mmCIF file of C-alpha atoms and ligand atoms in Angstrom:
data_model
loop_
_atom_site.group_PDB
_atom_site.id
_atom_site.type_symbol
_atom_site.label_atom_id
_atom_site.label_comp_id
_atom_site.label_asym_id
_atom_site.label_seq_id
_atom_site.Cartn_x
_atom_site.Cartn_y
_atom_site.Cartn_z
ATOM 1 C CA UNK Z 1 95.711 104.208 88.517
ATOM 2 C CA UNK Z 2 97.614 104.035 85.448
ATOM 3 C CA UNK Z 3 99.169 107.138 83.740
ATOM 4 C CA UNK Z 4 97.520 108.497 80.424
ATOM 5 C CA UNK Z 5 100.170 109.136 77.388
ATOM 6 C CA UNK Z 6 100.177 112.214 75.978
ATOM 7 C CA UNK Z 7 99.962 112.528 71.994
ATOM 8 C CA UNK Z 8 103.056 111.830 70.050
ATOM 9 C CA UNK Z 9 104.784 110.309 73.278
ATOM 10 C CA UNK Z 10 106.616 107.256 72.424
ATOM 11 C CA UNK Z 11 107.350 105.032 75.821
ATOM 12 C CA UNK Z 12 110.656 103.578 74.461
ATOM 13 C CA UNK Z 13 111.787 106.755 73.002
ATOM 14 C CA UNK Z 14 111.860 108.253 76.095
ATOM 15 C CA UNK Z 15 112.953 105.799 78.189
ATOM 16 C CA UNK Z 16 116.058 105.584 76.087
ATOM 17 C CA UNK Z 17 116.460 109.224 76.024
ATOM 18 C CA UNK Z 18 116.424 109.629 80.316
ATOM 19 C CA UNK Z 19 118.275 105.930 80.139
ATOM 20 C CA UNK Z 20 121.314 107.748 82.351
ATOM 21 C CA UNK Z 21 118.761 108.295 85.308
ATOM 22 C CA UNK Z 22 116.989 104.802 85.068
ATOM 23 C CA UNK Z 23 118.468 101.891 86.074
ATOM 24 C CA UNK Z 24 116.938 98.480 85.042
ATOM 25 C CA UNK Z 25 118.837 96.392 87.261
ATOM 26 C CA UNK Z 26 119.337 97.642 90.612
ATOM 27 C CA UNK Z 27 120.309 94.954 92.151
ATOM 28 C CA UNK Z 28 124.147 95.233 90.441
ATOM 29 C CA UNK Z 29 124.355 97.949 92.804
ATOM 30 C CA UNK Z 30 122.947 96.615 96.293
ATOM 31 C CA UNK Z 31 125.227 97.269 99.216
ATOM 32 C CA UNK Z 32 127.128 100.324 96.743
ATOM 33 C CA UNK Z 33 124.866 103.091 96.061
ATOM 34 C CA UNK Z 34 126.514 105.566 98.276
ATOM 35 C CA UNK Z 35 129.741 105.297 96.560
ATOM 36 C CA UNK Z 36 128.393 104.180 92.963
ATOM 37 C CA UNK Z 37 126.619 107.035 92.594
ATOM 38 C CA UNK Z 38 129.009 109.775 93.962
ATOM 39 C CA UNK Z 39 129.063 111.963 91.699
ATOM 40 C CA UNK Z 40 127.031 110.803 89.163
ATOM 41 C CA UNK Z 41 128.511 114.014 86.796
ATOM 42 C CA UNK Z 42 132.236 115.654 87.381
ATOM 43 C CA UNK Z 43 131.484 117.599 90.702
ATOM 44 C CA UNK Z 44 128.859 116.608 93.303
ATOM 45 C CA UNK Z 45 126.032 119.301 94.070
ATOM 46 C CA UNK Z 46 127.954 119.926 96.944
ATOM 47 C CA UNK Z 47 130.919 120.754 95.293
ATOM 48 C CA UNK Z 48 133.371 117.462 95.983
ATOM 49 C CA UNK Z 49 135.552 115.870 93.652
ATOM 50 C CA UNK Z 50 134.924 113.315 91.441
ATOM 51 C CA UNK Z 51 135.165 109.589 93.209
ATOM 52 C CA UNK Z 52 136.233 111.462 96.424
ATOM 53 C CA UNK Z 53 133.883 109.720 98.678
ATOM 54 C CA UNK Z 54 129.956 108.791 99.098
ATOM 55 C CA UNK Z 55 126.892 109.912 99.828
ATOM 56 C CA UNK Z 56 125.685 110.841 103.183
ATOM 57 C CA UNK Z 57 122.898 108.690 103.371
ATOM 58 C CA UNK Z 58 120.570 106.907 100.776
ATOM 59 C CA UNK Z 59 116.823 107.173 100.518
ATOM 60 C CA UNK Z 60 114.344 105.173 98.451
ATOM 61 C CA UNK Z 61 111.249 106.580 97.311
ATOM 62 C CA UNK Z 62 109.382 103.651 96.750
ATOM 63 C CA UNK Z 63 106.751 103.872 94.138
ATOM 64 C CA UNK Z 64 107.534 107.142 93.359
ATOM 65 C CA UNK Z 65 105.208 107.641 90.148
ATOM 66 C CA UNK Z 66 106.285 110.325 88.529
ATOM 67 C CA UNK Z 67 108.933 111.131 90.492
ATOM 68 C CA UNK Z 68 108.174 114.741 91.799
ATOM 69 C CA UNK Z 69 108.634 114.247 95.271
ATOM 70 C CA UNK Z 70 112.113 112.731 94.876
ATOM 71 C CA UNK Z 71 113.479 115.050 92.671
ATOM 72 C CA UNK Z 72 112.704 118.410 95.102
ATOM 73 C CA UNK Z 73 113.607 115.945 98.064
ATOM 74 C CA UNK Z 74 116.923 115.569 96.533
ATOM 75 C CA UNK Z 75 117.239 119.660 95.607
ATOM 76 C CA UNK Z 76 117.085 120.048 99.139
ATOM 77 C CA UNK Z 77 119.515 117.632 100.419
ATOM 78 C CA UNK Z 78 122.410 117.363 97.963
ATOM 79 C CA UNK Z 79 124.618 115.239 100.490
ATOM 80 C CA UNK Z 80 121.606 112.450 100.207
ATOM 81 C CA UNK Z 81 121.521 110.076 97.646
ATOM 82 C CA UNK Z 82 117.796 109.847 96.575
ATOM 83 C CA UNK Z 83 116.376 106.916 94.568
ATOM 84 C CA UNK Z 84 112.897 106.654 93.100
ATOM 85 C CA UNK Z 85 111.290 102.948 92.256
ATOM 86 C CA UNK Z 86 108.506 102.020 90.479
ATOM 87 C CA UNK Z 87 106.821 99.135 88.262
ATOM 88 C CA UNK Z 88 105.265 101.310 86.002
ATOM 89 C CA UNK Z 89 107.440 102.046 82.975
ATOM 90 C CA UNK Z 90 105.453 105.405 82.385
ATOM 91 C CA UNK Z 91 106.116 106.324 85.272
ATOM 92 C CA UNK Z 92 110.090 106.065 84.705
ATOM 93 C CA UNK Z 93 109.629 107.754 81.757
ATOM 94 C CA UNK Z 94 108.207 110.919 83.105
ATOM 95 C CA UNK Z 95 110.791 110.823 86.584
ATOM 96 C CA UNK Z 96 113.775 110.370 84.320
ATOM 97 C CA UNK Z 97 112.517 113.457 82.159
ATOM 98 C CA UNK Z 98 112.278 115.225 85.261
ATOM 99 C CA UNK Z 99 116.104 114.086 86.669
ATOM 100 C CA UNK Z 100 117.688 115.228 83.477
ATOM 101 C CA UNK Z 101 115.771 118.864 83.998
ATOM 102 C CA UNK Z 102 116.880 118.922 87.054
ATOM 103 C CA UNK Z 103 120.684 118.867 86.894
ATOM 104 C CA UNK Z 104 121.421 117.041 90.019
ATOM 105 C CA UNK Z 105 123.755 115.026 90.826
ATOM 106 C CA UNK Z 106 121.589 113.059 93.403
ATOM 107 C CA UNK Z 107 119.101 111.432 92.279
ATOM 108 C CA UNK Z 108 118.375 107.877 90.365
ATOM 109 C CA UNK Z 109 115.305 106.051 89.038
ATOM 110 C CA UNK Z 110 114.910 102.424 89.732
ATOM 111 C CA UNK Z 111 112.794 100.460 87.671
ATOM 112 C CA UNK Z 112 111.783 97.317 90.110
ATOM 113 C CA UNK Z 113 109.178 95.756 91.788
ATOM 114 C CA UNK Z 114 108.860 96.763 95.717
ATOM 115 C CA UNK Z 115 108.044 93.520 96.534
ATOM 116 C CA UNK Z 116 111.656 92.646 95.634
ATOM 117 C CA UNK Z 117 112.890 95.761 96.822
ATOM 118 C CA UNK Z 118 115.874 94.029 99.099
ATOM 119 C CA UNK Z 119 117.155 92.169 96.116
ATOM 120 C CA UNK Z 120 118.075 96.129 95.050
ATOM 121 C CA UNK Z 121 119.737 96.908 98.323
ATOM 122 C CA UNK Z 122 122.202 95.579 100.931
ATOM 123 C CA UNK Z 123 120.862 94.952 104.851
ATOM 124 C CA UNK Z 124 120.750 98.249 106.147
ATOM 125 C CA UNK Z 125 121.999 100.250 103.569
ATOM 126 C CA UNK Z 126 118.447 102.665 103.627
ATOM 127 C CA UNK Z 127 118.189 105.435 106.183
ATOM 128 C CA UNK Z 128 114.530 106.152 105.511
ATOM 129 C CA UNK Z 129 112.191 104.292 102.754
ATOM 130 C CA UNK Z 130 109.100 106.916 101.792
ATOM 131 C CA UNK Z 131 105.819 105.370 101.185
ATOM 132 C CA UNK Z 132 104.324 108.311 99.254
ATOM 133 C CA UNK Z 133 100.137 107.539 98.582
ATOM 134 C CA UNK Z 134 100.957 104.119 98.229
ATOM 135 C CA UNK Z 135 98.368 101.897 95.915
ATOM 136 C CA UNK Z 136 96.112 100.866 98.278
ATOM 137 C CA UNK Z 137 94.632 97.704 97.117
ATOM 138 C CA UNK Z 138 91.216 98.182 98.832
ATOM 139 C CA UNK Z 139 90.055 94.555 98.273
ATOM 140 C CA UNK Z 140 90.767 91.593 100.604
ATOM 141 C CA UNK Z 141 91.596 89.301 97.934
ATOM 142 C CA UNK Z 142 94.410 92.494 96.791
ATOM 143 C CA UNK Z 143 95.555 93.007 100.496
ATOM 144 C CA UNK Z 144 99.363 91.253 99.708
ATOM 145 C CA UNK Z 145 99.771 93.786 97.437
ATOM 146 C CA UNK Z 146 99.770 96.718 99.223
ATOM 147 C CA UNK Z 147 103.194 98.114 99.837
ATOM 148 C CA UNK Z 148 102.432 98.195 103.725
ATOM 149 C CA UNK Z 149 101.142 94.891 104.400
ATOM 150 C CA UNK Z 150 102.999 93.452 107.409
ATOM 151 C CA UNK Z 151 104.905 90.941 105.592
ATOM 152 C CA UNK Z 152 106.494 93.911 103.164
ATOM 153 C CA UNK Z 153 107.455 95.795 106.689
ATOM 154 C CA UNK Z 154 109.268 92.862 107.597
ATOM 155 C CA UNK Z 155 111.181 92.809 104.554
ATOM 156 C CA UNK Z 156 112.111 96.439 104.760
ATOM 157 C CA UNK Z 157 113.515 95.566 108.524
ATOM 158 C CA UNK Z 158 116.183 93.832 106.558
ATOM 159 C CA UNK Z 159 117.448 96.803 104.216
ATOM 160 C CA UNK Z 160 116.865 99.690 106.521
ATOM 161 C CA UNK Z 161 119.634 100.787 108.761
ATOM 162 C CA UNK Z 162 118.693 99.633 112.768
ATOM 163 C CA UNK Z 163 117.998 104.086 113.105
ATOM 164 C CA UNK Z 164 116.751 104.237 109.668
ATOM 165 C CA UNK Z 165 112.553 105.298 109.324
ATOM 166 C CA UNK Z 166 109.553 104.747 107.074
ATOM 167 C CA UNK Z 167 107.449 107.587 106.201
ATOM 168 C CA UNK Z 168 104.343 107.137 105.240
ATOM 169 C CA UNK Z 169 101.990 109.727 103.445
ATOM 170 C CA UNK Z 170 98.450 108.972 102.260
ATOM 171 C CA UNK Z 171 94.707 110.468 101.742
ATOM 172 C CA UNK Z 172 93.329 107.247 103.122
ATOM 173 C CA UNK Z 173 92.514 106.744 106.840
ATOM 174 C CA UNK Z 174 91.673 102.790 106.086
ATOM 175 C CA UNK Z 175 94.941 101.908 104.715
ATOM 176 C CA UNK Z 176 96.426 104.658 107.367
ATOM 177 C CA UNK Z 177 94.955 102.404 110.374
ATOM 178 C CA UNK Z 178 95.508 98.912 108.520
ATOM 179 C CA UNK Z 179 99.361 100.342 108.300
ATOM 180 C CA UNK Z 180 99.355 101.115 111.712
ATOM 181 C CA UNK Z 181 98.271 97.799 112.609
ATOM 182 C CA UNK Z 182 101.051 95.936 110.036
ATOM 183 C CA UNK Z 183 103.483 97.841 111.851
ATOM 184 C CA UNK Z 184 102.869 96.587 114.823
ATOM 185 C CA UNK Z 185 103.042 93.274 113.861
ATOM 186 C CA UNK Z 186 106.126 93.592 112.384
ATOM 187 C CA UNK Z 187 107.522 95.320 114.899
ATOM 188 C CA UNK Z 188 108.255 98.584 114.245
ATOM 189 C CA UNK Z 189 107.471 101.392 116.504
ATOM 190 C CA UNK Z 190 105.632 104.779 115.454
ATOM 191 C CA UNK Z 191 107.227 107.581 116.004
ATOM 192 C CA UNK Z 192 104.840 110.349 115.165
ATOM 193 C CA UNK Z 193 101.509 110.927 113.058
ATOM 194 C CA UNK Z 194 99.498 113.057 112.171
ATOM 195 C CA UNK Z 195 96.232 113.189 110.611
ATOM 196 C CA UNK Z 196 96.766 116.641 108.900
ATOM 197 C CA UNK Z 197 100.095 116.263 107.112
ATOM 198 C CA UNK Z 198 99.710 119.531 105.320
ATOM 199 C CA UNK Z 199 98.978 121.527 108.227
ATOM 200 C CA UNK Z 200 101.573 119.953 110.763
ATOM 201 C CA UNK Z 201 104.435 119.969 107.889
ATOM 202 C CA UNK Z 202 103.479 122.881 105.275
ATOM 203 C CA UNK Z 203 107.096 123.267 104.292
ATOM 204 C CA UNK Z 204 107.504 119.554 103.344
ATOM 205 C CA UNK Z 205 108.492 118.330 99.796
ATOM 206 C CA UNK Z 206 104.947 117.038 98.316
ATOM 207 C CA UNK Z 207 104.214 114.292 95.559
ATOM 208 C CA UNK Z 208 102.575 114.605 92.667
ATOM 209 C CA UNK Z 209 99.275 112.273 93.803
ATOM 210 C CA UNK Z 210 99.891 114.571 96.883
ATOM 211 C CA UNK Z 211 98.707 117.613 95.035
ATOM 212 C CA UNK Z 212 96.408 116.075 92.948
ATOM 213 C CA UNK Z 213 94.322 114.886 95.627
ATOM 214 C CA UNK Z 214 94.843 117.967 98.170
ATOM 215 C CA UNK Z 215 92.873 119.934 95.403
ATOM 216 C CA UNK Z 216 90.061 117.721 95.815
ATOM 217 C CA UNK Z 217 89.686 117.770 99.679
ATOM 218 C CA UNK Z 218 92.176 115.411 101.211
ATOM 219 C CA UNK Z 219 93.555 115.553 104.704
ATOM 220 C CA UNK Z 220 97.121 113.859 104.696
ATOM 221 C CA UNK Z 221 97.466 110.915 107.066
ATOM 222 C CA UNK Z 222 101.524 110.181 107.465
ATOM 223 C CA UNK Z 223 103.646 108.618 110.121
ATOM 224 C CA UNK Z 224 106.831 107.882 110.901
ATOM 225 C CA UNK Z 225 108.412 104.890 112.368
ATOM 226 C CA UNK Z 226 111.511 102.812 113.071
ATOM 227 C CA UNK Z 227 111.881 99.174 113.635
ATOM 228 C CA UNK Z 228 112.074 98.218 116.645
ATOM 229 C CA UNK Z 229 112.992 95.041 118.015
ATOM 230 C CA UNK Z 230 112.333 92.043 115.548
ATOM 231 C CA UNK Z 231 109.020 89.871 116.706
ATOM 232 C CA UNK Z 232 110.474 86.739 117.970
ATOM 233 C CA UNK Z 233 107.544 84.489 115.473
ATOM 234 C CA UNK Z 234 106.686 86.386 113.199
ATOM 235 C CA UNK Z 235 103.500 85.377 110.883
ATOM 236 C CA UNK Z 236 101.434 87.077 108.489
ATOM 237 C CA UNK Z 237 98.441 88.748 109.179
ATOM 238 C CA UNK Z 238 95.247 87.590 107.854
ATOM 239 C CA UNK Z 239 94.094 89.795 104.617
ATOM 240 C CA UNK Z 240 91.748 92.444 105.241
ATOM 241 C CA UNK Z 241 89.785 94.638 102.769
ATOM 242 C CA UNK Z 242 90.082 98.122 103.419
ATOM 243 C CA UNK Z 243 86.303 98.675 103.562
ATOM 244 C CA UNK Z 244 86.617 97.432 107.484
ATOM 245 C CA UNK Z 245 88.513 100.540 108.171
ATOM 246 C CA UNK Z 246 85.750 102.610 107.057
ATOM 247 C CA UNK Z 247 83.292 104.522 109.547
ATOM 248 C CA UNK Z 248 80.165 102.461 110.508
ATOM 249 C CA UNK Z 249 78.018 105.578 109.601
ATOM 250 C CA UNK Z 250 78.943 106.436 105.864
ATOM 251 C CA UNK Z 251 76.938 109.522 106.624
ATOM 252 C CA UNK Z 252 80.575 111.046 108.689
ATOM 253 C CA UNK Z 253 82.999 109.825 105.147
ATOM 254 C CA UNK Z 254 83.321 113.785 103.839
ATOM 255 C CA UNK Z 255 86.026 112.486 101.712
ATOM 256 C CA UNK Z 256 86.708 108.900 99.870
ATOM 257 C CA UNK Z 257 89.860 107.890 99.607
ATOM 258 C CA UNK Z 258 91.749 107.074 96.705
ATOM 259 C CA UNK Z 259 90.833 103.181 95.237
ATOM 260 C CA UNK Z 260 87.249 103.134 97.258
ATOM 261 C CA UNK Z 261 85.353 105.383 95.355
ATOM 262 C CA UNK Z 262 83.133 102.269 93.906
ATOM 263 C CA UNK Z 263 83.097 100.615 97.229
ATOM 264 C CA UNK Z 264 81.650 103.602 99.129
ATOM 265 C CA UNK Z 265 78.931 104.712 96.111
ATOM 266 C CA UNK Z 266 77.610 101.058 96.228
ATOM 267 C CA UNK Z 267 77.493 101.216 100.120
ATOM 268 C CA UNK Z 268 75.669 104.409 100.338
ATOM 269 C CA UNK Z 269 73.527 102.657 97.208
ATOM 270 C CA UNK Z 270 72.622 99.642 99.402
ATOM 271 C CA UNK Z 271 71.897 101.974 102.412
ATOM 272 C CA UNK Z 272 69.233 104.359 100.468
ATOM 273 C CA UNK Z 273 67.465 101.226 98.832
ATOM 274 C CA UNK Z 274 67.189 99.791 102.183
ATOM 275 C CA UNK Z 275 65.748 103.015 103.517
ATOM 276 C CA UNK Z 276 63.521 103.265 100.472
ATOM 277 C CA UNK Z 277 62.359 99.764 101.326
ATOM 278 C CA UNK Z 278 61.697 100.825 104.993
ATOM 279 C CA UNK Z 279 64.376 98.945 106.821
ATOM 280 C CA UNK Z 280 67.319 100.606 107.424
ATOM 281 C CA UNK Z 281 70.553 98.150 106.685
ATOM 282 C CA UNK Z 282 74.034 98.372 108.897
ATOM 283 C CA UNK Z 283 76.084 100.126 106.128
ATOM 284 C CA UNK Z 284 79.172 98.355 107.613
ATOM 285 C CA UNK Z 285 81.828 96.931 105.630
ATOM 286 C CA UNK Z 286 80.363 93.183 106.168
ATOM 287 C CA UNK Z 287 77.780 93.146 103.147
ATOM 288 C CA UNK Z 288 80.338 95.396 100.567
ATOM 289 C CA UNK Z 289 83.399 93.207 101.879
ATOM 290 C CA UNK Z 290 81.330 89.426 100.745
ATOM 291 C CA UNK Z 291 81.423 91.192 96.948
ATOM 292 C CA UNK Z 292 85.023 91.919 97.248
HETATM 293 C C1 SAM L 301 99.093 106.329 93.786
HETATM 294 S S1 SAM L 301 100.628 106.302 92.964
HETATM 295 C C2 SAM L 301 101.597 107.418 93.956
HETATM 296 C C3 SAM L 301 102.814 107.915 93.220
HETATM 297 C C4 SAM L 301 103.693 108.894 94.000
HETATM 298 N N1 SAM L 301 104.288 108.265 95.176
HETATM 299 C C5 SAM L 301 102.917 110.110 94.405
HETATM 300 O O1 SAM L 301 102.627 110.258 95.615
HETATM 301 O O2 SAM L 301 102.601 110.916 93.535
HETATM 302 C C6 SAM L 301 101.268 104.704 93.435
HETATM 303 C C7 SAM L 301 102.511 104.301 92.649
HETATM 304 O O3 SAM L 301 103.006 103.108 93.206
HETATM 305 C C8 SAM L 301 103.456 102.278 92.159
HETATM 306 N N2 SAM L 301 103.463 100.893 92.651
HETATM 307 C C9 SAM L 301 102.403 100.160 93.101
HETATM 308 N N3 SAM L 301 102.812 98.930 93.460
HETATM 309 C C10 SAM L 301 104.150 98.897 93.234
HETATM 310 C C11 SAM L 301 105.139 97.905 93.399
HETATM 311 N N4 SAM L 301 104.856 96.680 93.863
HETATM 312 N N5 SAM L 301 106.412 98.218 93.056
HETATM 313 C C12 SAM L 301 106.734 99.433 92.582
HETATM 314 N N6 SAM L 301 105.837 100.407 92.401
HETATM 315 C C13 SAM L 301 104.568 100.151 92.724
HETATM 316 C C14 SAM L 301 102.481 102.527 91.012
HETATM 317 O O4 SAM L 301 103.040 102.190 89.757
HETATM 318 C C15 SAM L 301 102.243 104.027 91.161
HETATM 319 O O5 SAM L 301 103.137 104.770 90.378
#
């Protein structure tokens, strides 16, 4: 799931060149972004004065790749600070290019881990986090990883304001209902989903993975949801691989996610040599999940 680098593009080069719109240390700015940040150039997109007062709200678009979806989510709300973050350094490369294009005011690329995302921000200075097509980790042994796991949630309790909402968009119904599950145990209730993001919300802001994997078929699975109140003893969940979340009949999978690709073609291997062999196996996620 890395990014590929174009001929003649040198990572540092560019890094240095967007270095206005990434910031390397975040957490200088935790519990401060509002006002930081307002404007970032002489005039605010909305046309306010220099250092005359804050943002409206602040959003974090976390693991944002290559930054698409922030940068039209902040076109169409000037009055909201947006903020991108992602590990990859690529990645920042490519968002920052796209921030200076842009001309706004609004929007700032944070280069930082999620999993210490609250070092980066002050408790409950978020109104929504975005979890756009999240890595999904498929493998048991990966399952801390992913950027939904209960024990994340509970972290992002802490930074997100006691209205604020995570939005969740992905092509995979197995890390879908794993989420759903995480947020339960942390607490949090659901507000909406849908299984058909595109079709229920055609006039949304998309991501780049967003596109990329629309063109080959995806349905959108997203949700929102808010935390509710905290669960008195809280512990983690036990790791799961995502192949459990997978139909028992492989036969009804019209589309494989994202990160399972190998998992499913060595399922639906197993299945026809056990046909060819004259027994037919249970395709469940039990045999796939002992090699993961
Ligand atoms: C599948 S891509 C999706 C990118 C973008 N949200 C989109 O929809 O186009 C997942 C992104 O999450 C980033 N990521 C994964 N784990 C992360 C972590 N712990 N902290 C920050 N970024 C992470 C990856 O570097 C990658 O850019």
């Amino acid at each position: 799931m890395h990014a590929r680098t174009p001929k003649h593009f040198v990572l540092e080069e560019r890094l240095e060149r967007y270095a206005d719109f990434i910031e390397p240390a975040p957490q200088d700015y935790a519990g401060r972004w509002a006002e930081a940040c307002y404007p970032l150039g002489g005039t605010t997109a909305a046309g306010g004065a220099a250092g005359a007062g804050r943002f409206r709200e602040v959003h974090l678009d976390l693991g944002c790749g290559k930054g698409a979806f922030t940068v039209e989510s902040a076109r169409r709300e000037p009055d909201v600070l947006f903020l991108g973050m992602d590990g990859e350094p690529l990645c920042m490369a490519y968002a920052g290019g796209l921030a200076a294009k842009s001309g706004l005011e609004n929007v700032v690329f944070l280069a930082w881990d999620g999993h210490r995302v609250t070092e980066a921000f002050a408790p409950g200075e978020l109104s929504r986090i975005y979890l756009n097509f999240p890595t999904p980790f498929p493998r048991k042994r990966q399952a801390r990883r992913r950027l939904t796991d209960a024990t994340c949630l509970m972290e992002y309790r802490r930074i997100l304001a006691p209205d604020g909402t995570l939005r969740l968009k992905t092509d995979s119904r197995p890390l879908y209902l794993f989420t759903l599950e995480e947020l339960d145990a942390a607490g949090y209730q659901v507000l909406w989903t849908s299984e058909d993001a595109r079709a229920d919300f055609p006039n949304e802001p998309t991501s780049g993975y967003e596109e990329r994997l629309a063109a080959n078929g995806a349905k959108v699975f997203a949700l929102e949801a808010t935390p509710g109140p905290e669960p008195a003893h809280f512990s983690p969940t036990p790791q799961r691989g995502l192949v459990e979340y997978l139909p028992q009949d492989l036969e009804k999978l019209d589309y494989v996610p994202l990160g399972m690709e190998a998992t499913v073609w060595n399922m639906r291997n197993r299945e026809a040599k056990l046909w060819a062999k004259g027994h037919k196996g249970s395709g469940t996620a039990g045999g796939v999940e002992k090699a993961n």
